[in-house]
């Protein structure tokens, strides 16, 4: 009888342990595979990367809507050459041509577009750029003041792009995301 009770409790313990481990593993963020056939799937993949980055890295959160809109714009909703071949969702440049990079079609000799092992690595780099880049002090100041409106925050990112219509393009995508997704 005692042996039966011990066996029962031992088996119950191992079954319980396996359940707890399975539940814990299911709640840990994972990198998405980034296969997508529409804009919603692209946004879902980027959001999954954001969750992954925040879970595994000690970084200050940035505005999610703005991040999604910039990823959509800069990568052509994940369809650009830089996104597909270089896993770069934000068009982030490098001036250190010894690090992995791709050259744009206009072939500048002084910079390239960074290449990442995974799209989530570009999300982390983007977050670090906003959190630490000297050109984005106004963004951080507004965030610290509690401003969360991406339509206001985008106005602080003038150093991000050279296109004079950049803000209006990001705002257009922000409206699309709010309306359709």
mmCIF file of C-alpha atoms in Angstrom:
data_model
loop_
_atom_site.group_PDB
_atom_site.id
_atom_site.type_symbol
_atom_site.label_atom_id
_atom_site.label_comp_id
_atom_site.label_asym_id
_atom_site.label_seq_id
_atom_site.Cartn_x
_atom_site.Cartn_y
_atom_site.Cartn_z
ATOM 1 C CA UNK A 1 0.000 0.000 0.000
ATOM 2 C CA UNK A 2 2.779 2.446 0.935
ATOM 3 C CA UNK A 3 4.609 1.656 -2.287
ATOM 4 C CA UNK A 4 1.437 2.307 -4.292
ATOM 5 C CA UNK A 5 0.946 5.674 -2.584
ATOM 6 C CA UNK A 6 4.583 6.649 -3.201
ATOM 7 C CA UNK A 7 4.343 5.650 -6.870
ATOM 8 C CA UNK A 8 1.057 7.566 -7.222
ATOM 9 C CA UNK A 9 2.520 10.756 -5.701
ATOM 10 C CA UNK A 10 5.743 10.423 -7.691
ATOM 11 C CA UNK A 11 3.854 10.052 -10.978
ATOM 12 C CA UNK A 12 1.514 12.907 -10.035
ATOM 13 C CA UNK A 13 4.484 15.125 -9.202
ATOM 14 C CA UNK A 14 6.197 14.459 -12.548
ATOM 15 C CA UNK A 15 2.957 15.019 -14.450
ATOM 16 C CA UNK A 16 2.415 18.296 -12.557
ATOM 17 C CA UNK A 17 6.038 19.343 -13.188
ATOM 18 C CA UNK A 18 5.679 18.664 -16.919
ATOM 19 C CA UNK A 19 2.470 20.732 -17.013
ATOM 20 C CA UNK A 20 4.118 23.663 -15.210
ATOM 21 C CA UNK A 21 7.131 23.561 -17.535
ATOM 22 C CA UNK A 22 4.876 23.438 -20.616
ATOM 23 C CA UNK A 23 2.839 26.412 -19.372
ATOM 24 C CA UNK A 24 5.985 28.387 -18.566
ATOM 25 C CA UNK A 25 7.483 27.673 -21.990
ATOM 26 C CA UNK A 26 4.239 28.738 -23.685
ATOM 27 C CA UNK A 27 4.307 32.117 -21.913
ATOM 28 C CA UNK A 28 7.899 32.965 -22.900
ATOM 29 C CA UNK A 29 8.008 35.234 -25.969
ATOM 30 C CA UNK A 30 9.575 33.728 -29.064
ATOM 31 C CA UNK A 31 10.945 35.252 -32.238
ATOM 32 C CA UNK A 32 8.408 35.062 -35.064
ATOM 33 C CA UNK A 33 9.337 33.354 -38.324
ATOM 34 C CA UNK A 34 8.345 36.549 -40.188
ATOM 35 C CA UNK A 35 6.501 34.768 -42.934
ATOM 36 C CA UNK A 36 3.570 36.945 -43.895
ATOM 37 C CA UNK A 37 1.197 37.336 -46.783
ATOM 38 C CA UNK A 38 -0.579 40.508 -45.673
ATOM 39 C CA UNK A 39 -0.025 43.687 -43.694
ATOM 40 C CA UNK A 40 -1.774 42.423 -40.557
ATOM 41 C CA UNK A 41 0.530 39.411 -40.350
ATOM 42 C CA UNK A 42 3.515 41.724 -40.818
ATOM 43 C CA UNK A 43 2.335 43.949 -37.946
ATOM 44 C CA UNK A 44 1.674 40.893 -35.764
ATOM 45 C CA UNK A 45 5.229 39.672 -36.416
ATOM 46 C CA UNK A 46 6.673 43.067 -35.508
ATOM 47 C CA UNK A 47 4.560 43.168 -32.324
ATOM 48 C CA UNK A 48 5.826 39.692 -31.430
ATOM 49 C CA UNK A 49 9.389 40.962 -31.899
ATOM 50 C CA UNK A 50 8.651 43.910 -29.622
ATOM 51 C CA UNK A 51 7.416 41.530 -26.918
ATOM 52 C CA UNK A 52 10.488 39.361 -27.405
ATOM 53 C CA UNK A 53 12.839 42.379 -27.195
ATOM 54 C CA UNK A 54 11.211 43.748 -24.033
ATOM 55 C CA UNK A 55 11.236 40.318 -22.369
ATOM 56 C CA UNK A 56 14.919 39.588 -23.002
ATOM 57 C CA UNK A 57 16.462 43.081 -22.884
ATOM 58 C CA UNK A 58 16.526 45.814 -20.299
ATOM 59 C CA UNK A 59 15.346 48.643 -22.558
ATOM 60 C CA UNK A 60 12.919 51.481 -22.052
ATOM 61 C CA UNK A 61 9.713 51.035 -24.030
ATOM 62 C CA UNK A 62 9.072 53.214 -27.064
ATOM 63 C CA UNK A 63 5.735 54.127 -28.618
ATOM 64 C CA UNK A 64 4.421 50.932 -30.228
ATOM 65 C CA UNK A 65 2.189 52.644 -32.793
ATOM 66 C CA UNK A 66 5.057 54.791 -34.022
ATOM 67 C CA UNK A 67 7.390 51.786 -34.137
ATOM 68 C CA UNK A 68 4.854 49.823 -36.211
ATOM 69 C CA UNK A 69 4.244 52.717 -38.601
ATOM 70 C CA UNK A 70 7.955 53.284 -39.151
ATOM 71 C CA UNK A 71 8.569 49.563 -39.673
ATOM 72 C CA UNK A 72 5.745 49.458 -42.234
ATOM 73 C CA UNK A 73 6.995 52.552 -44.057
ATOM 74 C CA UNK A 74 10.720 51.812 -43.984
ATOM 75 C CA UNK A 75 10.333 48.169 -45.015
ATOM 76 C CA UNK A 76 7.409 48.468 -47.420
ATOM 77 C CA UNK A 77 5.346 46.333 -45.033
ATOM 78 C CA UNK A 78 8.203 43.825 -44.934
ATOM 79 C CA UNK A 79 8.594 43.552 -48.703
ATOM 80 C CA UNK A 80 11.676 45.722 -49.323
ATOM 81 C CA UNK A 81 15.009 44.231 -50.330
ATOM 82 C CA UNK A 82 16.527 45.429 -47.051
ATOM 83 C CA UNK A 83 13.767 43.726 -45.045
ATOM 84 C CA UNK A 84 13.868 40.469 -46.995
ATOM 85 C CA UNK A 85 17.616 40.059 -47.474
ATOM 86 C CA UNK A 86 18.952 42.054 -44.514
ATOM 87 C CA UNK A 87 16.184 41.658 -41.904
ATOM 88 C CA UNK A 88 16.299 45.461 -41.545
ATOM 89 C CA UNK A 89 12.790 46.777 -40.883
ATOM 90 C CA UNK A 90 13.767 50.395 -40.259
ATOM 91 C CA UNK A 91 16.320 51.296 -42.927
ATOM 92 C CA UNK A 92 18.953 51.744 -40.233
ATOM 93 C CA UNK A 93 22.277 52.740 -41.725
ATOM 94 C CA UNK A 94 25.820 51.963 -40.766
ATOM 95 C CA UNK A 95 28.872 54.059 -41.471
ATOM 96 C CA UNK A 96 31.161 51.249 -40.341
ATOM 97 C CA UNK A 97 31.441 49.317 -43.575
ATOM 98 C CA UNK A 98 33.285 46.495 -41.794
ATOM 99 C CA UNK A 99 30.025 45.409 -40.164
ATOM 100 C CA UNK A 100 27.440 43.472 -42.202
ATOM 101 C CA UNK A 101 25.587 45.823 -44.547
ATOM 102 C CA UNK A 102 23.873 46.136 -47.895
ATOM 103 C CA UNK A 103 24.387 48.932 -50.369
ATOM 104 C CA UNK A 104 21.376 50.837 -51.654
ATOM 105 C CA UNK A 105 20.873 50.946 -55.408
ATOM 106 C CA UNK A 106 22.369 54.459 -55.597
ATOM 107 C CA UNK A 107 25.561 52.833 -54.239
ATOM 108 C CA UNK A 108 26.872 55.366 -51.734
ATOM 109 C CA UNK A 109 30.485 54.761 -50.800
ATOM 110 C CA UNK A 110 30.276 56.113 -47.236
ATOM 111 C CA UNK A 111 27.427 54.091 -45.722
ATOM 112 C CA UNK A 112 25.314 50.991 -46.064
ATOM 113 C CA UNK A 113 22.091 49.645 -44.608
ATOM 114 C CA UNK A 114 22.676 47.348 -41.650
ATOM 115 C CA UNK A 115 22.115 43.613 -41.985
ATOM 116 C CA UNK A 116 20.722 41.703 -38.994
ATOM 117 C CA UNK A 117 20.557 38.019 -38.117
ATOM 118 C CA UNK A 118 16.809 38.359 -37.420
ATOM 119 C CA UNK A 119 14.177 41.047 -37.773
ATOM 120 C CA UNK A 120 13.885 41.225 -33.980
ATOM 121 C CA UNK A 121 17.515 42.381 -33.885
ATOM 122 C CA UNK A 122 16.549 45.372 -36.017
ATOM 123 C CA UNK A 123 13.642 46.097 -33.657
ATOM 124 C CA UNK A 124 16.082 46.107 -30.738
ATOM 125 C CA UNK A 125 18.466 48.396 -32.618
ATOM 126 C CA UNK A 126 15.612 50.800 -33.473
ATOM 127 C CA UNK A 127 14.536 50.917 -29.813
ATOM 128 C CA UNK A 128 18.137 51.565 -28.750
ATOM 129 C CA UNK A 129 18.485 54.343 -31.344
ATOM 130 C CA UNK A 130 15.392 56.136 -30.017
ATOM 131 C CA UNK A 131 16.436 55.562 -26.404
ATOM 132 C CA UNK A 132 20.067 56.605 -26.781
ATOM 133 C CA UNK A 133 20.604 58.535 -30.015
ATOM 134 C CA UNK A 134 21.590 62.162 -29.488
ATOM 135 C CA UNK A 135 19.244 63.211 -32.319
ATOM 136 C CA UNK A 136 16.224 61.888 -30.409
ATOM 137 C CA UNK A 137 16.469 63.829 -27.137
ATOM 138 C CA UNK A 138 13.202 65.623 -27.905
ATOM 139 C CA UNK A 139 11.436 62.278 -28.388
ATOM 140 C CA UNK A 140 12.689 61.079 -24.988
ATOM 141 C CA UNK A 141 11.788 64.371 -23.310
ATOM 142 C CA UNK A 142 8.223 64.220 -24.611
ATOM 143 C CA UNK A 143 7.939 60.571 -23.564
ATOM 144 C CA UNK A 144 9.136 61.464 -20.062
ATOM 145 C CA UNK A 145 6.525 64.238 -19.962
ATOM 146 C CA UNK A 146 3.874 61.586 -20.578
ATOM 147 C CA UNK A 147 3.155 62.382 -24.219
ATOM 148 C CA UNK A 148 2.073 59.165 -25.913
ATOM 149 C CA UNK A 149 0.351 60.449 -29.049
ATOM 150 C CA UNK A 150 2.348 59.052 -32.003
ATOM 151 C CA UNK A 151 1.128 61.915 -34.218
ATOM 152 C CA UNK A 152 2.949 64.316 -31.894
ATOM 153 C CA UNK A 153 5.969 62.108 -31.188
ATOM 154 C CA UNK A 154 6.713 61.601 -34.883
ATOM 155 C CA UNK A 155 7.444 65.321 -35.181
ATOM 156 C CA UNK A 156 10.556 64.770 -33.035
ATOM 157 C CA UNK A 157 12.085 62.314 -35.517
ATOM 158 C CA UNK A 158 13.269 64.767 -38.155
ATOM 159 C CA UNK A 159 16.782 63.281 -37.965
ATOM 160 C CA UNK A 160 15.418 59.845 -38.866
ATOM 161 C CA UNK A 161 14.855 60.454 -42.557
ATOM 162 C CA UNK A 162 15.891 62.802 -45.316
ATOM 163 C CA UNK A 163 12.510 62.768 -47.099
ATOM 164 C CA UNK A 164 10.716 66.105 -46.611
ATOM 165 C CA UNK A 165 7.380 64.218 -46.660
ATOM 166 C CA UNK A 166 8.468 61.672 -44.043
ATOM 167 C CA UNK A 167 6.170 62.905 -41.260
ATOM 168 C CA UNK A 168 3.105 62.909 -43.506
ATOM 169 C CA UNK A 169 3.933 59.401 -44.747
ATOM 170 C CA UNK A 170 4.319 58.064 -41.188
ATOM 171 C CA UNK A 171 1.086 59.795 -40.136
ATOM 172 C CA UNK A 172 -0.747 58.278 -43.091
ATOM 173 C CA UNK A 173 0.377 54.805 -42.032
ATOM 174 C CA UNK A 174 -0.549 55.563 -38.411
ATOM 175 C CA UNK A 175 -4.087 56.407 -39.590
ATOM 176 C CA UNK A 176 -4.202 53.216 -41.680
ATOM 177 C CA UNK A 177 -3.083 51.080 -38.740
ATOM 178 C CA UNK A 178 -5.638 52.694 -36.394
ATOM 179 C CA UNK A 179 -8.430 52.245 -38.962
ATOM 180 C CA UNK A 180 -7.672 48.803 -40.405
ATOM 181 C CA UNK A 181 -5.826 46.898 -37.713
#
